[in-house]
Coordinates of C-alpha atoms in Angstrom, one line a residue:
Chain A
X4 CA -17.9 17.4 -24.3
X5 CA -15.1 17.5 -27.1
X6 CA -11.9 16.9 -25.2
X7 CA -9.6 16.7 -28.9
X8 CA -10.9 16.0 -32.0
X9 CA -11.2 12.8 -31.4
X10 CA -12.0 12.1 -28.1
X11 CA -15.6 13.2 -25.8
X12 CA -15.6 13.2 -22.1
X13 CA -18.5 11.2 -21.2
X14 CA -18.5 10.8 -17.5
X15 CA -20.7 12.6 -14.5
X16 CA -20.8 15.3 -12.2
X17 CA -21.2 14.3 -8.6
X18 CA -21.2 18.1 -6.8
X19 CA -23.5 16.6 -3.8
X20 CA -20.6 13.7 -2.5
X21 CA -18.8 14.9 0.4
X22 CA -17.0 11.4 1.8
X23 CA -15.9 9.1 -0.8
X24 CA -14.8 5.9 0.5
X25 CA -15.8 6.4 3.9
X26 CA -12.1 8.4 4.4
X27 CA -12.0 10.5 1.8
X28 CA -13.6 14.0 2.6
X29 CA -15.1 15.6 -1.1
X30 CA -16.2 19.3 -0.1
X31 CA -16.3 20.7 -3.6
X32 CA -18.0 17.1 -4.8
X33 CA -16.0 14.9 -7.4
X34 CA -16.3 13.9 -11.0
X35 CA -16.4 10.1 -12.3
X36 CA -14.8 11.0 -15.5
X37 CA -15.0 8.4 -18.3
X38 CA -14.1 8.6 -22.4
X39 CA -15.2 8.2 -25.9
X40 CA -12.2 7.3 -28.5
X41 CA -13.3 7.6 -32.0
X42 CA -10.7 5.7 -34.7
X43 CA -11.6 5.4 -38.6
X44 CA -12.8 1.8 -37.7
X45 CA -14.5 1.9 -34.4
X46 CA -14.6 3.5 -31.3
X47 CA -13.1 2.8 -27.7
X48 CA -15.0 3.6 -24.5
X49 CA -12.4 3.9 -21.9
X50 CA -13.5 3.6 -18.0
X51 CA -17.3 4.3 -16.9
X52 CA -18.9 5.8 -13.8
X53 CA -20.6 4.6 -10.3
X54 CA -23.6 3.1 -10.9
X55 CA -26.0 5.8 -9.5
X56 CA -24.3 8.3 -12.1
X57 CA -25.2 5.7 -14.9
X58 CA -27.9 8.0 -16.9
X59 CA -25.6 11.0 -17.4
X60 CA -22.6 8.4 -18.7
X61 CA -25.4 6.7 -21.3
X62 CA -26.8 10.3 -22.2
X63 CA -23.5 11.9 -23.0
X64 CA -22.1 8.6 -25.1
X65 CA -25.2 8.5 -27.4
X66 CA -24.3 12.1 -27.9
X67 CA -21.7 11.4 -29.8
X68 CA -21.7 7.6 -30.8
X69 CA -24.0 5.1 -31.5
X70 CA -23.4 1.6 -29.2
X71 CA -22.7 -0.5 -32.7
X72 CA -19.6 1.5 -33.1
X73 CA -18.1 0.3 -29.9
X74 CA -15.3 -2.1 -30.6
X75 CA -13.6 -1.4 -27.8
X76 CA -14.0 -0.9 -24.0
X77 CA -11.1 -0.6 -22.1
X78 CA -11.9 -0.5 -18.0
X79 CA -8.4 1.4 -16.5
X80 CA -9.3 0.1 -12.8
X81 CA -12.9 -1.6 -11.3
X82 CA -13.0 0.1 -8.1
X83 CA -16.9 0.5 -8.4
X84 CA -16.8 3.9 -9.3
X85 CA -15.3 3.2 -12.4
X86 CA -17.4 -0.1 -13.4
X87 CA -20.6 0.5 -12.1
X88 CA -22.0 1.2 -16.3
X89 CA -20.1 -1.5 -17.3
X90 CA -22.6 -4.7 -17.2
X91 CA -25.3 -2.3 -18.7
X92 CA -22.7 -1.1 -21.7
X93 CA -21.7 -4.3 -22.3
X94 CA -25.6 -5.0 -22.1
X95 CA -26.0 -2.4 -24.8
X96 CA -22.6 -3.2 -26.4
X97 CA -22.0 -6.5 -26.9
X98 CA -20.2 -6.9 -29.5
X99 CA -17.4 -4.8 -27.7
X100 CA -14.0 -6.0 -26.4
X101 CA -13.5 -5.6 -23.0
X102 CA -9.7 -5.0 -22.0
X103 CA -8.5 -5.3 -18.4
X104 CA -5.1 -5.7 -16.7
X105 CA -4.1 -8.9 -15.5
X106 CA -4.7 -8.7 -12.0
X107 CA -8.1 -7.2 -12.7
X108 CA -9.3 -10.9 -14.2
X109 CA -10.1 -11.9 -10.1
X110 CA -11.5 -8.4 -9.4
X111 CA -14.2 -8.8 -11.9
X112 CA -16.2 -11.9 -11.0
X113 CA -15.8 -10.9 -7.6
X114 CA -17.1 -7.0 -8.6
X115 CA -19.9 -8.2 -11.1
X116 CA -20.6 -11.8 -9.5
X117 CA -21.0 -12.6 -13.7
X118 CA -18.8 -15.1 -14.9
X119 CA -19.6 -14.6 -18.1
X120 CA -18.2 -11.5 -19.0
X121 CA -15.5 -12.1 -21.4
X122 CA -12.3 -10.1 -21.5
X123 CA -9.2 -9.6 -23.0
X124 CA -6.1 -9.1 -20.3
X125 CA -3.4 -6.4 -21.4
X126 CA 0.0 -5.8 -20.3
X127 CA 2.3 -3.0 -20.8
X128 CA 2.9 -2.4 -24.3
X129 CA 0.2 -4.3 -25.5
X130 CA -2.0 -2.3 -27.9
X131 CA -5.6 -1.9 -29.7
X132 CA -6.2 -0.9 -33.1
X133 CA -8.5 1.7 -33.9
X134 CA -7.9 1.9 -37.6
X135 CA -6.1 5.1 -37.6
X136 CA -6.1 5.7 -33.7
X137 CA -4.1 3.5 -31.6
X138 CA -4.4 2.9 -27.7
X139 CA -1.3 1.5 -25.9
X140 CA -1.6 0.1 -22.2
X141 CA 0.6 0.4 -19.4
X142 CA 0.6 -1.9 -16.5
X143 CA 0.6 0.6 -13.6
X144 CA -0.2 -1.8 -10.3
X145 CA -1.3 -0.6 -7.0
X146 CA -2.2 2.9 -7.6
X147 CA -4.3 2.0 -6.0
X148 CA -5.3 -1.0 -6.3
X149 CA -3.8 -4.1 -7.9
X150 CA -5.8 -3.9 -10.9
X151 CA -4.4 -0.4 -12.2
X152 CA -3.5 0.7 -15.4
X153 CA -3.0 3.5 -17.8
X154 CA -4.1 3.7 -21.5
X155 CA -2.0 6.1 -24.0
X156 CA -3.5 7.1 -26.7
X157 CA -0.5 7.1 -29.0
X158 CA -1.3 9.5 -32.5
X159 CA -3.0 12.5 -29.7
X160 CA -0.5 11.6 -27.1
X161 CA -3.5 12.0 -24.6
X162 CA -2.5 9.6 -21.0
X163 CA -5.9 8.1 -20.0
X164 CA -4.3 7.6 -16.4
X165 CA -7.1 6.3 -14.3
X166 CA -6.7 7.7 -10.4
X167 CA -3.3 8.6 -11.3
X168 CA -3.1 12.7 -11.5
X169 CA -6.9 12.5 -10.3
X170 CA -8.8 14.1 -7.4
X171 CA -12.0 15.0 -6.2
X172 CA -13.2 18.1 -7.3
X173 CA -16.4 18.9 -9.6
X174 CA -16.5 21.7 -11.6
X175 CA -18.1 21.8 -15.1
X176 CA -15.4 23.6 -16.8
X177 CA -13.6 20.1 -16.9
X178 CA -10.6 21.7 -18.0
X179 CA -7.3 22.4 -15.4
X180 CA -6.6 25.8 -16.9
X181 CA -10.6 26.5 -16.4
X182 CA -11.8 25.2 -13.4
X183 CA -11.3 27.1 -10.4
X184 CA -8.2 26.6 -7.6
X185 CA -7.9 22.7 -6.8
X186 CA -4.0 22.0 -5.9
X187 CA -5.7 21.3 -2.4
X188 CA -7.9 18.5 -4.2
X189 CA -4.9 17.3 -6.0
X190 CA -2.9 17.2 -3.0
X191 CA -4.9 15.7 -0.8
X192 CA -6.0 12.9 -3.0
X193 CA -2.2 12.0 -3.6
X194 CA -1.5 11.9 0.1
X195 CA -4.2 9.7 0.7
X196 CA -4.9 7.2 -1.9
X197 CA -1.2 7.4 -3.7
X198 CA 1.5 7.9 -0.6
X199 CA 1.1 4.6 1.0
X200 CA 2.0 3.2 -2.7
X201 CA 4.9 5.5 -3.8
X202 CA 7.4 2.9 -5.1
X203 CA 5.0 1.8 -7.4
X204 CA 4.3 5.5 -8.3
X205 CA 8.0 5.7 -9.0
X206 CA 7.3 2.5 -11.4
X207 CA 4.6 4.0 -13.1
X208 CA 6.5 7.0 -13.6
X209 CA 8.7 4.8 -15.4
X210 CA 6.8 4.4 -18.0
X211 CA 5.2 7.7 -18.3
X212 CA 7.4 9.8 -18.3
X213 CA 9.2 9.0 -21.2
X214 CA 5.6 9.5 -23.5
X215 CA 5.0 12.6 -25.7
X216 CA 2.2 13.9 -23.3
X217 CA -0.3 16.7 -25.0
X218 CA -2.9 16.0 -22.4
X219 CA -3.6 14.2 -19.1
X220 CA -7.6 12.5 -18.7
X221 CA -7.4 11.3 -15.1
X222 CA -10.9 9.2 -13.5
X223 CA -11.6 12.1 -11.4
X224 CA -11.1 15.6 -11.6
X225 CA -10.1 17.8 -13.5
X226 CA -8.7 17.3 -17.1
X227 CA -5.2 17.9 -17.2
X228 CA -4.3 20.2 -20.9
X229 CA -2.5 22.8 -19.4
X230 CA 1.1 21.9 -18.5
X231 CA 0.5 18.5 -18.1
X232 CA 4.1 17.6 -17.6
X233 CA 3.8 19.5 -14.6
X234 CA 1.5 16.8 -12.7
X235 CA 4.1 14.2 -13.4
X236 CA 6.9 16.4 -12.5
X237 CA 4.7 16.9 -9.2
X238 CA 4.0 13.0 -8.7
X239 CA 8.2 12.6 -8.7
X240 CA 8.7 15.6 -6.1
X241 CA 5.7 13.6 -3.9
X242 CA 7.4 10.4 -4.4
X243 CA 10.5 10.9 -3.9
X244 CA 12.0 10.2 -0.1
X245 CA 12.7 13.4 1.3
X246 CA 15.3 12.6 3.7
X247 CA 17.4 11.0 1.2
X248 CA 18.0 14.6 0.0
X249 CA 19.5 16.2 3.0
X250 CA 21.8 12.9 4.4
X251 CA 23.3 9.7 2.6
X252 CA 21.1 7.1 1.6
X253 CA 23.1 4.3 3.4
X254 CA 22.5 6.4 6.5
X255 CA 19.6 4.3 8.7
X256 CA 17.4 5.9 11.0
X257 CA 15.4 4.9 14.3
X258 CA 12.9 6.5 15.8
X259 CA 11.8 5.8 19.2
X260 CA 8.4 7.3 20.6
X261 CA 7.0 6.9 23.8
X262 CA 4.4 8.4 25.9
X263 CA 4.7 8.0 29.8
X264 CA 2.2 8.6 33.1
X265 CA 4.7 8.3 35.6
X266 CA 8.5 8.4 33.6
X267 CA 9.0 4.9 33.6
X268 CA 8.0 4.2 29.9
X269 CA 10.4 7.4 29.4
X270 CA 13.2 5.7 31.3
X271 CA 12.6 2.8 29.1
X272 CA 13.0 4.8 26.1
X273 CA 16.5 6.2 27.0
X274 CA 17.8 3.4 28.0
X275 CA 17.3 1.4 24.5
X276 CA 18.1 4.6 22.9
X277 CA 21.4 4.2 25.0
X278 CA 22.0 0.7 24.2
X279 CA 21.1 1.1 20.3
X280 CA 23.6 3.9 19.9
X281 CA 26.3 1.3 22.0
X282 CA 26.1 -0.3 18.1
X283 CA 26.0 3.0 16.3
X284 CA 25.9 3.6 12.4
X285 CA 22.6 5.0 12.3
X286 CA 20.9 8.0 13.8
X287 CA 18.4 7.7 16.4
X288 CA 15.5 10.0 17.4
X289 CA 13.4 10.1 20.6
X290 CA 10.2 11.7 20.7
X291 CA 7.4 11.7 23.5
X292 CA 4.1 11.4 21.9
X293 CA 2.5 13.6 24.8
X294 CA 4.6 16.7 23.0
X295 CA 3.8 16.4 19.4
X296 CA 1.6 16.5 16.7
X297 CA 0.7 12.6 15.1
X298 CA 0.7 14.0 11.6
X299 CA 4.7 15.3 11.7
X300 CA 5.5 12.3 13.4
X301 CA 4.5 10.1 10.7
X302 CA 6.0 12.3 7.7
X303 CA 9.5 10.6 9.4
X304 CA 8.1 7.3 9.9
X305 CA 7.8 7.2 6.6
X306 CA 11.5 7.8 5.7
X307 CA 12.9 6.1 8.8
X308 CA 14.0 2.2 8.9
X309 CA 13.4 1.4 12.7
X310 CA 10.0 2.5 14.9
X311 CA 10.0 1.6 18.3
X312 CA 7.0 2.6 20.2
X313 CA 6.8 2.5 24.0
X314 CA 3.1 3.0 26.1
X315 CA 2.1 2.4 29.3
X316 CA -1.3 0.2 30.1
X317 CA -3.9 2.2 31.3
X318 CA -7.0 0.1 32.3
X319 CA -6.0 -3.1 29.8
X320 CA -5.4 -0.9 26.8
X321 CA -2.1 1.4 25.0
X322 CA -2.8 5.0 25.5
X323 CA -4.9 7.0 23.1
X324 CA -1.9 9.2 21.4
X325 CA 0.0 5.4 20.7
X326 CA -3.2 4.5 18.4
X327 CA -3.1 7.9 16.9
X328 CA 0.4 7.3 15.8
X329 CA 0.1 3.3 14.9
X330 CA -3.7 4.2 12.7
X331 CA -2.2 7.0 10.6
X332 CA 0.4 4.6 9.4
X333 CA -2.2 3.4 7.4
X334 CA -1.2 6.5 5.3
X335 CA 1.9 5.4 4.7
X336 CA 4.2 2.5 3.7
X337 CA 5.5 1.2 6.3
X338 CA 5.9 -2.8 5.0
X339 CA 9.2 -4.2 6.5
X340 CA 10.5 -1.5 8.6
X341 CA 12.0 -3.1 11.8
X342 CA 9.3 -2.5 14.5
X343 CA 9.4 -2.7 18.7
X344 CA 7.5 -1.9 21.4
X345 CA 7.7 -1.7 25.0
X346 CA 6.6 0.0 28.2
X347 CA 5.8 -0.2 31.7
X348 CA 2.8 -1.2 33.2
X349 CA 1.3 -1.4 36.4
X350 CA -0.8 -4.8 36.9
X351 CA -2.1 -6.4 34.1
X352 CA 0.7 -4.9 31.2
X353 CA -1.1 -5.5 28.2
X354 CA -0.4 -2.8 26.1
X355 CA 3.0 -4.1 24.7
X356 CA 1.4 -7.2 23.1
X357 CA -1.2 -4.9 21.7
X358 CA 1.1 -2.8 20.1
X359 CA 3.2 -5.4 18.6
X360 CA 0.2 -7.0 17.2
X361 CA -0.4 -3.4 15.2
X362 CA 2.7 -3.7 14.4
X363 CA 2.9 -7.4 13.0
X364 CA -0.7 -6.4 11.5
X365 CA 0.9 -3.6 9.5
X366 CA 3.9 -6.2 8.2
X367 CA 6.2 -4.4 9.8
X368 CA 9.5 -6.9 11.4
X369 CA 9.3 -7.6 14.7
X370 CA 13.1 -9.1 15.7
X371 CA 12.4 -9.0 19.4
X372 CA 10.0 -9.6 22.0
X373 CA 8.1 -6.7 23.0
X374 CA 9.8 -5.6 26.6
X375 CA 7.3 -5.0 29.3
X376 CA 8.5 -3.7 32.8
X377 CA 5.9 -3.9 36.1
X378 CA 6.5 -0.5 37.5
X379 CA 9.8 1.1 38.0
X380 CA 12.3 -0.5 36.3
X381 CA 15.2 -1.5 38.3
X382 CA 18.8 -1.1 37.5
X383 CA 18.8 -4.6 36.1
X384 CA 15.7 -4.3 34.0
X385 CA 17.1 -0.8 33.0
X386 CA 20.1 -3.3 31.3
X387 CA 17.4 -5.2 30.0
X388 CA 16.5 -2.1 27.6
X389 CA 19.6 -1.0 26.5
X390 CA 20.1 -4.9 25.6
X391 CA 16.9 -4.8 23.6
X392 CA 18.1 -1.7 22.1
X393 CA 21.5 -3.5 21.2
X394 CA 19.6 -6.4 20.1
X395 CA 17.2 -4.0 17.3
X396 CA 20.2 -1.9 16.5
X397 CA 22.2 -5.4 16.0
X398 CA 19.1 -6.6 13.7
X399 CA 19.2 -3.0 12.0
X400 CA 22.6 -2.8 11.3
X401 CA 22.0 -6.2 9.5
X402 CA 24.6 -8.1 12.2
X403 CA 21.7 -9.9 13.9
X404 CA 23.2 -10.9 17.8
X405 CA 23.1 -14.7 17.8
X406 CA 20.7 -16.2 20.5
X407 CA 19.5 -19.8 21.6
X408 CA 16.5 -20.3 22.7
X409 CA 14.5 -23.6 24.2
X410 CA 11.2 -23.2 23.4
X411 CA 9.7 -25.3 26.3
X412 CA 11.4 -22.7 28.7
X413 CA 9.4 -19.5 27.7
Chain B
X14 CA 10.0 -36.0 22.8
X15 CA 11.3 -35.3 19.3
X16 CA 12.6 -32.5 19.4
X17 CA 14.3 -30.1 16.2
X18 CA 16.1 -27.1 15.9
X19 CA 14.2 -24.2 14.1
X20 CA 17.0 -21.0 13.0
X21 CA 15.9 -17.6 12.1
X22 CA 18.6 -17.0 9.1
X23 CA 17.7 -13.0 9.6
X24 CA 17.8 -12.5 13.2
X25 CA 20.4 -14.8 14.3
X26 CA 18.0 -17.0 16.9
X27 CA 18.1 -20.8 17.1
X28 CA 15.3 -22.1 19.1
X29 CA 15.1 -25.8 20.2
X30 CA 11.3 -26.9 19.9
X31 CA 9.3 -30.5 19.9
X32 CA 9.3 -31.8 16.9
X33 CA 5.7 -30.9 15.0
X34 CA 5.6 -27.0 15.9
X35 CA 4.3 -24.7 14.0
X36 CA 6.8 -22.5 12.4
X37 CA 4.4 -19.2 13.0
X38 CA 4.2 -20.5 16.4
X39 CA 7.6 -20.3 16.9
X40 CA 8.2 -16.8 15.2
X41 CA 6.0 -15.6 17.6
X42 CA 6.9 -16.8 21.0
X43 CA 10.3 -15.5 20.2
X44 CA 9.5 -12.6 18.3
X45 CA 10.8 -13.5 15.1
X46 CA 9.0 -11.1 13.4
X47 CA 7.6 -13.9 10.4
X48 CA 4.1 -11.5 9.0
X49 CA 1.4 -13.3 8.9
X50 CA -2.4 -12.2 8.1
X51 CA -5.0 -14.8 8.4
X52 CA -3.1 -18.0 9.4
X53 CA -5.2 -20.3 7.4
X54 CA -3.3 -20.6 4.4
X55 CA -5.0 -18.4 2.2
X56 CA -3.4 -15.4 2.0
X57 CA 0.3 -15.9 1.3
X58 CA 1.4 -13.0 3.9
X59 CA 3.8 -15.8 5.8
X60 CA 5.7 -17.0 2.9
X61 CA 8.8 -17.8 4.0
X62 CA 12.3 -18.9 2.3
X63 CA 13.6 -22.6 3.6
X64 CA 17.4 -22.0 3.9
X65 CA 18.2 -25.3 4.5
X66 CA 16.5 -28.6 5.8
X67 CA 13.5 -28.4 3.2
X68 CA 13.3 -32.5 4.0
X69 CA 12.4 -31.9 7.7
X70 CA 8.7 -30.0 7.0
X71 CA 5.6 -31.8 7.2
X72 CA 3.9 -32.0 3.7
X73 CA 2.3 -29.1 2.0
X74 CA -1.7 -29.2 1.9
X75 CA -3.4 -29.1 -1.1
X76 CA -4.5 -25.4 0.1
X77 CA -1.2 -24.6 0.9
X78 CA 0.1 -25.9 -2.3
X79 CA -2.6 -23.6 -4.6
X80 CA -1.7 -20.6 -2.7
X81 CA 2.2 -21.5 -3.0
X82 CA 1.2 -21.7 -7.1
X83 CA -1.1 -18.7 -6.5
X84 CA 2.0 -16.4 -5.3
X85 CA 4.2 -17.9 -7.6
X86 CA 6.8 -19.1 -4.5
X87 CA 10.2 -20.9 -5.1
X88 CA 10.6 -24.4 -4.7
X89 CA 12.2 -23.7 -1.7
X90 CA 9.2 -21.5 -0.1
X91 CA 6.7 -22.6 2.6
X92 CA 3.9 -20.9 4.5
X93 CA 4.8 -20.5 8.1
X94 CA 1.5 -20.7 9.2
X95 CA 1.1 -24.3 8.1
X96 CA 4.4 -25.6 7.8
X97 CA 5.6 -27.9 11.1
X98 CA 9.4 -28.7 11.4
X99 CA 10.4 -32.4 12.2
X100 CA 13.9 -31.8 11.7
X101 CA 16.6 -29.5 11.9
X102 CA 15.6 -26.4 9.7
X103 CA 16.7 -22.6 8.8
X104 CA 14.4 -20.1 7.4
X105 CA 14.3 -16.4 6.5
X106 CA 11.3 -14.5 6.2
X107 CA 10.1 -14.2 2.2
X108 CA 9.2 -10.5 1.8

């Protein structure tokens, strides 16, 4: 299918996939889309399809090339469904050039188990000759994976942006201005394979939004002619941190969430909330688990510079709703944030360390001890939470409280 | 017993240990907060920046040392997961 002139989509329709990845729900199918380049001295291939898709990719290229015109193949990322053709291309091609990113050297021994693939690794601003057709690559890492990259075909100003502006959503009209209503697709597939990596969106977008773009040919979904700018202007809207808009940046935020059987997590909570705000300059925000949604909950994670998270042990575990919250912050980035947990417990009080294991797990920082409480806390241990609440405000505020420790009495 | 003084540059805690703990060790029992993944060296997640007293750590493993070339680290960066302090040493986490 003629895309411009001078470039065919050559991928495959996948209608009957409803989870990709194991997360990713599909209910209208997906498309592994994939591209022929055709230059006055050769011809580029640029990404291929998952392996079980391999006889529509093969039928559609010999459409409109022969394999002894390919000079080029250019692989955008190597997440399976992407590479799955390629050892049977370069099989049929081999006098071809196979360009990767960097980082995607590792990925392909590891993907293929074949050593003896040779390559050529590109870098951003690095380009390929095509006799009168010119591609351009742009080193675009972790969206999402490390080995990402777009390709810019300079004289058509078409972005070849790999899962960048993609989603899952089959429909043989290919075009956006053709195929039926798929923002949902398009916003779904952001918020779950782009959010967690939107800094390096905000890179990419660095780079691409200073291009001519005529048309957008994303890895998946539909192709982007119609207002292309648009998608971009729509990746910076997604990307950008939303509470930034409405208060200063310098302004830092905790949030502190707990969920409690009996109120004695809860009276935990307050009292570090109490002790935090003792050192002040940031906003603070308490939230019981038990009355909210997870999903809200983690839109302000994701802006906020402090989580503290506060469960009771019920029969050796953290509560249901507390896993809830820490497994959805998979969805987001939460690398570095200052992290806590705490919470009563009634005999064995293993939930804290559990939590702040989830925590460490998800490289979050960790400045203090997690503070576990048998019971009720007392007045004193009540002191002992608005002191761990100075001591993470402290950390926050970047005036860390000086302590000394000796190891051999804890 | 030997003993050293390991100092968390970030957080503001000293901690008197026996000389030949593990840094990670350490970061732990106090809550330091040093990220680590799988504590065998071999994926970088504890690098961490030696402020001062870079003579008082216990030599780097070859291991160590290919995944301190791997992640392209400083002179003056160590895994926490390997690294033992003999001496008096301060360290911020690398990330």
């Amino acid at each position: 299918m003629a895309v411009t002139d001078r470039v065919h989509w050559i991928g495959a329709f996948d209608p009957k996939m409803r989870t990709f990845d194991v997360i990713l729900k599909t209910p209208n199918g997906t498309t592994y889309n994939a591209y022929l380049v055709r230059g006055s001295e050769g011809v580029a291939v640029i990404d291929t399809v998952k392996a079980e898709t391999a006889d529509q990719f093969f039928t559609r290229l010999e459409a409109v090339a022969d394999y002894s015109e390919i000079k080029v193949i250019v692989l955008n990322h190597l997440e399976p469904d992407h590479s799955g053709a390629l050892p049977e291309l370069m099989r049929r091609a081999p006098q071809a050039t196979l360009y990767i990113s960097d980082a995607a050297q590792l990925m392909l021994k590891a993907l293929l188990n074949n050593s003896n693939i040779a390559y050529t690794p590109v870098t951003t601003n690095d380009r390929v000759s095509l006799g009168d057709r010119t591609l351009r690559f742009l080193n675009t890492p972790y969206l999402h994976w490390p080995d990402t990259q777009c390709t810019y075909l300079e004289e058509e100003g078409v972005l070849f942006s790999g899962d960048v502006f993609g989603c899952h959503y089959c429909d043989e009209q290919l075009f956006n201005d053709s195929v039926g209503d798929f923002r949902f697709s398009f916003e779904y597939y952001y918020s779950h394979i782009m959010r967690p990596f939107k800094q390096y969106v905000l890179s990419a977008l660095e780079l691409i939004e200073p291009l001519q773009i005529n048309l957008i040919a994303p890895t998946h979904g539909p192709i982007l002619r119609d207002h292309p700018r648009h998608y971009v202007e729509r990746y910076r809207e997604l990307s950008t941190p939303q509470l930034h808009l409405e208060i200063d940046h310098d302004v830092k935020t905790m949030l502190i969430f707990y969920i409690s059987s009996y109120g004695n997590t809860m009276h935990m909570a307050e009292a570090i909330r109490d002790g935090a705000l003792e050192i002040g300059g940031f906003r603070i925000s308490l939230y019981d688990l038990e009355g909210g949604e997870v999903e809200p909950f983690v839109d302000l994670v994701e802006d906020a510079d402090a989580i503290l998270v506060g469960s009771p042990t019920i029969n050796g575990d953290a509560v249901k709703p507390v896993w809830d919250l820490l497994s959805s912050f998979a969805k987001i980035n939460v690398k570095g944030k200052v992290a806590g947990a705490f919470g009563s417990y009634g005999w064995s009080g293993e939930a804290v360390r559990m939590v702040e294991d989830r925590l460490r797990g998800l490289k979050m920082r960790v400045p203090a001890g997690g503070l576990r409480i048998k019971l009720i806390p007392s007045d004193v241990e009540l002191e002992d939470c608005r002191d761990y609440g100075r001591d993470i405000g402290a950390f926050l505020m970047g005036k860390p409280r000086a302590r000394e420790i000796d190891m051999s009495q804890l | 017993m030997a003993k050293a003084i390991l100092t968390f540059a970030d957080i503001g805690v000293s901690v008197t240990v026996p000389a030949g703990t593990r840094i990670i060790e350490v970061s732990e029992k106090v809550g330091a907060g040093i990220v680590y993944g799988c504590r065998e060296s071999d994926c970088g997640t504890c690098l961490t920046e030696i402020v001062t007293g870079m003579e008082n750590l216990s030599i780097p493993s070859p291991i160590e040392l290919a995944t301190l070339a791997e992640k392209k680290a400083k002179a003056n960066m160590r895994l926490a997961c390997q690294t033992l302090v003999l001496g008096d040493v301060t360290i911020k986490p690398g990330y």
